[in-house]
Every structure is written in C-alpha cells, then in structure tokens.
JSON list of C-alpha atoms in Angstrom, two decimals:
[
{"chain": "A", "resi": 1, "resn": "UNK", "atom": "CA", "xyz": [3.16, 27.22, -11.80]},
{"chain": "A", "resi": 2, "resn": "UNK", "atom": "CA", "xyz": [-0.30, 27.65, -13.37]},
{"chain": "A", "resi": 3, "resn": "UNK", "atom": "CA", "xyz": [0.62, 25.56, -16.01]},
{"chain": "A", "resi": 4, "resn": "UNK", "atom": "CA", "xyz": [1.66, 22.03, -13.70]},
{"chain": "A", "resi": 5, "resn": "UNK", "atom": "CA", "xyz": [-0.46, 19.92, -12.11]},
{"chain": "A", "resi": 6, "resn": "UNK", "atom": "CA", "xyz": [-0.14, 20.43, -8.33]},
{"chain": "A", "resi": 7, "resn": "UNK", "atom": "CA", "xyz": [-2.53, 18.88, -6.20]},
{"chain": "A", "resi": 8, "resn": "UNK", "atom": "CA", "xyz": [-1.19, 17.92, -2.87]},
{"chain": "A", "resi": 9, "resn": "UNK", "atom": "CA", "xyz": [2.24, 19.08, -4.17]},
{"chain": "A", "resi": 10, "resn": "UNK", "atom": "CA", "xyz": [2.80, 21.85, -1.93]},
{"chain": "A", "resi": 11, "resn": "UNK", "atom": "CA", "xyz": [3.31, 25.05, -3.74]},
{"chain": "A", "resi": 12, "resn": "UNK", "atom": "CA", "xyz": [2.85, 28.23, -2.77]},
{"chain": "A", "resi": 13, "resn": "UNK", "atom": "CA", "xyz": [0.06, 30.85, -3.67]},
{"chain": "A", "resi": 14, "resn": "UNK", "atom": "CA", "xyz": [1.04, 32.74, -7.07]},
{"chain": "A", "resi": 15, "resn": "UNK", "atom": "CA", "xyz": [1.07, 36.69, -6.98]},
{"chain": "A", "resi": 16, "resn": "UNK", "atom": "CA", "xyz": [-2.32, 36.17, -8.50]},
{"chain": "A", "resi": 17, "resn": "UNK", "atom": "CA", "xyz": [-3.98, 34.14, -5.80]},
{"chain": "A", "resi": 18, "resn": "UNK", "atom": "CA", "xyz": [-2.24, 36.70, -3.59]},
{"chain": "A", "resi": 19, "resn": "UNK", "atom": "CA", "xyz": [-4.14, 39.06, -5.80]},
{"chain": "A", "resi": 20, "resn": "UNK", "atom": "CA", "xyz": [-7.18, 37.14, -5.96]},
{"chain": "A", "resi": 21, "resn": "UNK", "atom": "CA", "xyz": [-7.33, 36.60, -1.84]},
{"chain": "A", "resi": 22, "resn": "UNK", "atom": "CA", "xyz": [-6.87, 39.87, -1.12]},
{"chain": "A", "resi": 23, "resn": "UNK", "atom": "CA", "xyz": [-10.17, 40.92, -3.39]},
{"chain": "A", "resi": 24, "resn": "UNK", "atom": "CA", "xyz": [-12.04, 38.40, -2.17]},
{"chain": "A", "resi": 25, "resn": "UNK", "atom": "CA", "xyz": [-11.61, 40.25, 1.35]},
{"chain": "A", "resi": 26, "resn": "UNK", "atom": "CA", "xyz": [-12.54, 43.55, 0.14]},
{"chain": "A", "resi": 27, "resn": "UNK", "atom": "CA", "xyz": [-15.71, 41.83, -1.17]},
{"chain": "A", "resi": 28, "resn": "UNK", "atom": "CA", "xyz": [-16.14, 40.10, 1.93]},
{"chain": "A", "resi": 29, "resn": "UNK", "atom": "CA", "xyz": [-15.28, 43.28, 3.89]},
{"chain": "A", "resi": 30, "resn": "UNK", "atom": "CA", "xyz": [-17.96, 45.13, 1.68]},
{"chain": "A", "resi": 31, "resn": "UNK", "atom": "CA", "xyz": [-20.62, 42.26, 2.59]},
{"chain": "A", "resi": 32, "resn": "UNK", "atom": "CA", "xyz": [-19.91, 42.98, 6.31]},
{"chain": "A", "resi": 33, "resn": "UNK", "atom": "CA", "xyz": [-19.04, 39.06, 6.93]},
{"chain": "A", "resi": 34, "resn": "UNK", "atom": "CA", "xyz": [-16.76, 37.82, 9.79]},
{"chain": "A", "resi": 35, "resn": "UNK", "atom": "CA", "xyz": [-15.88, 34.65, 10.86]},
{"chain": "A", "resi": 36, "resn": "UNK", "atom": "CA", "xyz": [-15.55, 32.93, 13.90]},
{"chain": "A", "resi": 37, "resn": "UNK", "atom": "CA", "xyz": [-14.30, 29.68, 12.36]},
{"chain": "A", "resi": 38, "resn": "UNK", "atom": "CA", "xyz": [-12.38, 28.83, 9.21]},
{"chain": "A", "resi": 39, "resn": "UNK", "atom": "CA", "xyz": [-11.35, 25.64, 7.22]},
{"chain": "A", "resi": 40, "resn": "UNK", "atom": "CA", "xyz": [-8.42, 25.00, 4.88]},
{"chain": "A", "resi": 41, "resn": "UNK", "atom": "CA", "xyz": [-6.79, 22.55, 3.53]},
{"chain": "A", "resi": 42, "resn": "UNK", "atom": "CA", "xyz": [-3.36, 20.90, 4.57]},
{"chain": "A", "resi": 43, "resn": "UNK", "atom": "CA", "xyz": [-1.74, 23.09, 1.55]},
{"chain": "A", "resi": 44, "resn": "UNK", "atom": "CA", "xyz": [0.39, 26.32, 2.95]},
{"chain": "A", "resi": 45, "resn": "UNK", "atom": "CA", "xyz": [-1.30, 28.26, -0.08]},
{"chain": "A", "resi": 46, "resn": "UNK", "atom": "CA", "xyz": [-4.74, 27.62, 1.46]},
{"chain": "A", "resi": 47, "resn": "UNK", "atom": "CA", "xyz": [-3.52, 28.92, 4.66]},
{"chain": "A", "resi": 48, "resn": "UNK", "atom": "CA", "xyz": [-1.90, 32.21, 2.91]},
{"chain": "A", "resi": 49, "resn": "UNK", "atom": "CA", "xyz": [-5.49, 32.28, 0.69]},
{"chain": "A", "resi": 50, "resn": "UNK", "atom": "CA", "xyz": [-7.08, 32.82, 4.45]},
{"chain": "A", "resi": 51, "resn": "UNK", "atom": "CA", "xyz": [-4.39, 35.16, 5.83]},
{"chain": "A", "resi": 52, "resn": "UNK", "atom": "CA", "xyz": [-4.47, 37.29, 2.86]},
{"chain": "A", "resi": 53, "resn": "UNK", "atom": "CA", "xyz": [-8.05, 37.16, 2.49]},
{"chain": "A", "resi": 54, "resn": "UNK", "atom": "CA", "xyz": [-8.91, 38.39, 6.90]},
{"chain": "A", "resi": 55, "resn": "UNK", "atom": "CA", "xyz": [-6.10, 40.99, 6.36]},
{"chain": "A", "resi": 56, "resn": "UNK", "atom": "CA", "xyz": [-9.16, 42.72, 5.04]},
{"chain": "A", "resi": 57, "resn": "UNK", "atom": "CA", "xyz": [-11.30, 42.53, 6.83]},
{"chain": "A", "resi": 58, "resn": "UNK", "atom": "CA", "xyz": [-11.92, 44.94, 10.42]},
{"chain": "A", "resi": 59, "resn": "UNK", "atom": "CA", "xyz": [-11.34, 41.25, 12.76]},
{"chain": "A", "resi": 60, "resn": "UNK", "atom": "CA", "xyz": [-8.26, 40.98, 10.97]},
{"chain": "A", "resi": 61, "resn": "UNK", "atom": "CA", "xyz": [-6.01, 37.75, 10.56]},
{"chain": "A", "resi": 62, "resn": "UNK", "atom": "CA", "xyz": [-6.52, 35.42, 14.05]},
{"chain": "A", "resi": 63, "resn": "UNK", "atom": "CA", "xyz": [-4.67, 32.13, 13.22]},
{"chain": "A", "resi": 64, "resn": "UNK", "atom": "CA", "xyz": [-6.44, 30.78, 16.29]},
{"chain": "A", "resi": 65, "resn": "UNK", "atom": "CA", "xyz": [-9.56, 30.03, 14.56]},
{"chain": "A", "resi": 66, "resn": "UNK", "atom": "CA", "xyz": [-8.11, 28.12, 11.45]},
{"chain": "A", "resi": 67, "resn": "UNK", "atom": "CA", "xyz": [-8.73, 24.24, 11.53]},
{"chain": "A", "resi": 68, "resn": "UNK", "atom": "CA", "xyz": [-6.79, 22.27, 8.82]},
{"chain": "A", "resi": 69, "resn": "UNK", "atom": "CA", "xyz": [-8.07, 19.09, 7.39]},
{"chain": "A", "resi": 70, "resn": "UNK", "atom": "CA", "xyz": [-6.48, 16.95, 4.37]},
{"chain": "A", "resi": 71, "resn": "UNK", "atom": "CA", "xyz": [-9.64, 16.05, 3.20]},
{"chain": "A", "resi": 72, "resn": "UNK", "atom": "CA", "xyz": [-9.88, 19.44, 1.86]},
{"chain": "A", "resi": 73, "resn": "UNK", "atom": "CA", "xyz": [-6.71, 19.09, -0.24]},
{"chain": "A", "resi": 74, "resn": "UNK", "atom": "CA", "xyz": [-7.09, 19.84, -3.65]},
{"chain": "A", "resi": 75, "resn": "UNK", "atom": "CA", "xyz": [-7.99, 16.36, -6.12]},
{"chain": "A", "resi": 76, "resn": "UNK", "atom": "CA", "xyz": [-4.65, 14.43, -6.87]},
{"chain": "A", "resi": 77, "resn": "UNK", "atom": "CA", "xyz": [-3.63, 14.11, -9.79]},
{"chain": "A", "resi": 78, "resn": "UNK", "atom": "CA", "xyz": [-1.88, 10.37, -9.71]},
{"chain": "A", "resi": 79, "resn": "UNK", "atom": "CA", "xyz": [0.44, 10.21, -12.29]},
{"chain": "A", "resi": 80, "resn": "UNK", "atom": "CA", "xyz": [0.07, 13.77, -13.78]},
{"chain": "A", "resi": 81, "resn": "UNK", "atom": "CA", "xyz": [1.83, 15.62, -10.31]},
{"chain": "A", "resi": 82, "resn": "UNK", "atom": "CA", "xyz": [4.67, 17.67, -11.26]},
{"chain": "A", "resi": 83, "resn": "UNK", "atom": "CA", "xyz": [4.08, 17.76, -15.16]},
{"chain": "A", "resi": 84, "resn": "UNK", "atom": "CA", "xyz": [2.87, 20.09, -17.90]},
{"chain": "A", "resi": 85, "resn": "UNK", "atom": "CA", "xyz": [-0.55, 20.59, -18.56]},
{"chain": "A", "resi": 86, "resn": "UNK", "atom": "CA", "xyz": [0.16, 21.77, -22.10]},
{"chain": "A", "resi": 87, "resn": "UNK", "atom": "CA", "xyz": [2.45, 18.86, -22.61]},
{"chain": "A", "resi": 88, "resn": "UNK", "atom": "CA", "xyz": [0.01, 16.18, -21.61]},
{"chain": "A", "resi": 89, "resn": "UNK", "atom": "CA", "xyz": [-2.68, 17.52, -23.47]},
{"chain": "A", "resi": 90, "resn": "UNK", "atom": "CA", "xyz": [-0.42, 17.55, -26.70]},
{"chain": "A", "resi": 91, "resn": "UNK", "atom": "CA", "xyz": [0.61, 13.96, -26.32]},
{"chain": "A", "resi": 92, "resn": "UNK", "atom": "CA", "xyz": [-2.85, 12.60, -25.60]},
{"chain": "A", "resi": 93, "resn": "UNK", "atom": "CA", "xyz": [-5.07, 15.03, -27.52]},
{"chain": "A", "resi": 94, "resn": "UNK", "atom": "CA", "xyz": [-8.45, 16.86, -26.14]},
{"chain": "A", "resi": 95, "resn": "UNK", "atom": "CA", "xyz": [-10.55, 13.97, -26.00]},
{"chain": "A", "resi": 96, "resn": "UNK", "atom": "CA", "xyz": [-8.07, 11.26, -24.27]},
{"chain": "A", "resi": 97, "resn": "UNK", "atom": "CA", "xyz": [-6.64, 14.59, -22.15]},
{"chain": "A", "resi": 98, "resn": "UNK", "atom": "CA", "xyz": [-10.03, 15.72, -21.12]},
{"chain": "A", "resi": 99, "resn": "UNK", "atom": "CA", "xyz": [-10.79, 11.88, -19.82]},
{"chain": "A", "resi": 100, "resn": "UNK", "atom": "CA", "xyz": [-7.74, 11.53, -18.67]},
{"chain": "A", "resi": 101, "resn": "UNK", "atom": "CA", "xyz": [-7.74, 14.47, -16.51]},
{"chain": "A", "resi": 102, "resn": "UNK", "atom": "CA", "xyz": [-11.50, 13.35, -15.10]},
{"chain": "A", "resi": 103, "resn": "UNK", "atom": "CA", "xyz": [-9.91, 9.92, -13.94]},
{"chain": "A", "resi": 104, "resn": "UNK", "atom": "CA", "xyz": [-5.76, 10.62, -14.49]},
{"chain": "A", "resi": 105, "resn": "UNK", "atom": "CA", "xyz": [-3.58, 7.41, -13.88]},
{"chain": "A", "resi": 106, "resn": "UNK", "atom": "CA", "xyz": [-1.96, 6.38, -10.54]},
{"chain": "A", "resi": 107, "resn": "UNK", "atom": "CA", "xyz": [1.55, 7.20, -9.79]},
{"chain": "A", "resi": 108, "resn": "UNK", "atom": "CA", "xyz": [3.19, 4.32, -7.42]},
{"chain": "A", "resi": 109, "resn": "UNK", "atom": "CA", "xyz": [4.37, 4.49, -3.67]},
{"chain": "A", "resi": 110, "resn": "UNK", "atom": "CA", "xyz": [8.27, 5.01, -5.08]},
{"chain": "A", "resi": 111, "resn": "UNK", "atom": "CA", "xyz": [7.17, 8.41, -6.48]},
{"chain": "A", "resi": 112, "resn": "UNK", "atom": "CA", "xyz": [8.05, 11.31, -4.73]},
{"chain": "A", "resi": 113, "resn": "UNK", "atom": "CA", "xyz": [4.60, 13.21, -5.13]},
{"chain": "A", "resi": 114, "resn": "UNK", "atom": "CA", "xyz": [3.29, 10.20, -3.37]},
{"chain": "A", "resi": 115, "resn": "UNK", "atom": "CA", "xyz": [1.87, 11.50, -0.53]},
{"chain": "A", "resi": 116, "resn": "UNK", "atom": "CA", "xyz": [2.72, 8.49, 1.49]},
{"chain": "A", "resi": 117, "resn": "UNK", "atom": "CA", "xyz": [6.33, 10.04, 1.07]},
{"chain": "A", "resi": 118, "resn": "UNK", "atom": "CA", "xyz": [5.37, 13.46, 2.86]},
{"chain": "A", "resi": 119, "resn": "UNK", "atom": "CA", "xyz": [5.10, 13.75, 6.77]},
{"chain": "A", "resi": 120, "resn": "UNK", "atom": "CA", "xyz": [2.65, 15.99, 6.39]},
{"chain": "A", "resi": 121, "resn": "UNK", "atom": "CA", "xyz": [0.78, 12.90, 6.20]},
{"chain": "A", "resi": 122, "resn": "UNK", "atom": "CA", "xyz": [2.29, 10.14, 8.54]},
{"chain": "A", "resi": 123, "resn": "UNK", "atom": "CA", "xyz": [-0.14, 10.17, 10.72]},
{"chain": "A", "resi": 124, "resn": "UNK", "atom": "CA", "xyz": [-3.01, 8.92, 7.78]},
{"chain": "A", "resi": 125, "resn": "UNK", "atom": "CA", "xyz": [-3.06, 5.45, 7.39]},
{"chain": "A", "resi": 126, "resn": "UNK", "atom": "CA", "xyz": [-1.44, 4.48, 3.88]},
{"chain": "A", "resi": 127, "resn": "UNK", "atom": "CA", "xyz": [-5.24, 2.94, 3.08]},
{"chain": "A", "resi": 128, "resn": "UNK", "atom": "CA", "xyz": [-6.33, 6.31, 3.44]},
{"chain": "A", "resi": 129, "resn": "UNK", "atom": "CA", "xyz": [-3.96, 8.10, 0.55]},
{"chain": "A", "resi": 130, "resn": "UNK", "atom": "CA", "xyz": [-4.51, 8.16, -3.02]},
{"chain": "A", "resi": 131, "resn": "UNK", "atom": "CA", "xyz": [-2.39, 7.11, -5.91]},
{"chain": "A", "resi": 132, "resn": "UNK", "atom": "CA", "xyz": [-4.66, 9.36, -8.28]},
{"chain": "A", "resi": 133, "resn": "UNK", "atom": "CA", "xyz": [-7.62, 10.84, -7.67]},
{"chain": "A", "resi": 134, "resn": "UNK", "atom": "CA", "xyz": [-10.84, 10.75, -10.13]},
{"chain": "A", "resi": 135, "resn": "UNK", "atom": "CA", "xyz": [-13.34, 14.19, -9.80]},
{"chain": "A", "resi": 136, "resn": "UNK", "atom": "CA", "xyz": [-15.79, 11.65, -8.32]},
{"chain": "A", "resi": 137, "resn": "UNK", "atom": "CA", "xyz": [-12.92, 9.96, -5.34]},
{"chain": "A", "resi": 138, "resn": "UNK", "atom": "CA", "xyz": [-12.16, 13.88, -4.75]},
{"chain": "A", "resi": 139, "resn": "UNK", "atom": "CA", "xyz": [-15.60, 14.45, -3.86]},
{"chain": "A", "resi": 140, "resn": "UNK", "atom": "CA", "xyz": [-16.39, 11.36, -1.72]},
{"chain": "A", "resi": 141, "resn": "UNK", "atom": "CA", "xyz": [-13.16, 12.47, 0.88]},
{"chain": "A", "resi": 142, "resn": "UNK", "atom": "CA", "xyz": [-14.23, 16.23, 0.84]},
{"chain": "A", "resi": 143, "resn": "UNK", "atom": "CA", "xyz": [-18.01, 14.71, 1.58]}
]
C-alpha cells in the first residue's frame, strides 16, 4: 500500500500507522494532553489514526467528540489514484515525476477513483470535487 497513490481512495491504516498512532499516544500520554474535540478527515484510516492514538491515553477513545470534514482528506492525486509510485517515476523520470507529482494530471468523471463516483461524497456539489489536486489546490480546501 505504501507504494500507490491513495488519496481519497479509501484504504485502511497499514500495521505501521497502527504502529505509528499508537506511539504518538504514548507521547501524547507522556505530555499529559487530552482533548475535548478532534478533527479527521472523511478517510476510515484517519478515524482508526484517532482511535488508536486516545486508546492511550487515561480519557480513552470517546467517538462522541470526533467531527469529520472532507476538506481534510488527503491531496488527490488526479490521474495517479490507484497506481505505482515506483512505476510512474520510472516512466517519467525524477524531474518530470517530481513536477508531476506537485501538479499530477486529472483523471475524468468515468473513473472510478473519481470521487464524484463515491457516496461518501453525494452530498458535495460536483463543483466542489477535484479531478487532481496540485500541493497548492490541497492547501486552499484544507484553509
């Protein structure tokens, strides 16, 4: 999984980010922190990332205080969803890749990692969902 371009493909968390969440508890744990509010994307492995993550902590996991928004999705990666880092870097080389990947190129509405073609989403005006997602887009809907 580490290897494909997810995105808003949703996939879930990876022994290591189970790993990785459950550190970032302890740590959080060892800082004394709680929370009274948390926010996570529309992705299940952000909600499992927050799960994990209270376990560890003395308030423990309280689902009640999660709020989910999609504009806290990961960047989409247009055309790239689904495929091979590796791969695509090897076709286009490190200089095209490493543009490429800044700015990838749109997938259209017939693709299945559209997310026009999820219901997570049907209730997003089609205006509102990208075909491909540059760094810069990403951080103008998480903004």
């Amino acid at each position: 999984r580490d290897e494909i371009f997810s995105g808003w493909t949703d996939v879930p968390l990876s022994d290591k980010g189970e790993d990785q969440a459950r550190k970032a508890g302890q740590v959080m744990r060892e800082k004394q922190l709680a929370f009274d509010k948390i926010y996570i994307s529309y992705l299940s492995r952000t909600y499992r990332t927050a799960q994990l993550a209270l376990e560890q902590l003395p308030q423990g996991w309280d689902p009640s205080i999660v709020e989910r928004s999609w504009r806290l999705n990961e960047r989409f990666y247009g055309a790239f969803t689904g495929h091979n880092k590796r791969k695509i870097a090897q076709e286009l080389g490190p200089d095209k890749f490493a543009a490429a990947v800044r700015d990838p190129p749109p997938l259209d509405a017939s693709n299945m990692y559209w997310p026009g073609n999820d219901p997570k989403y049907a209730h997003l005006a089609k205006s509102e969902l990208p075909f491909k997602e540059s760094f810069e887009d990403t951080m103008r809907r998480v903004a």
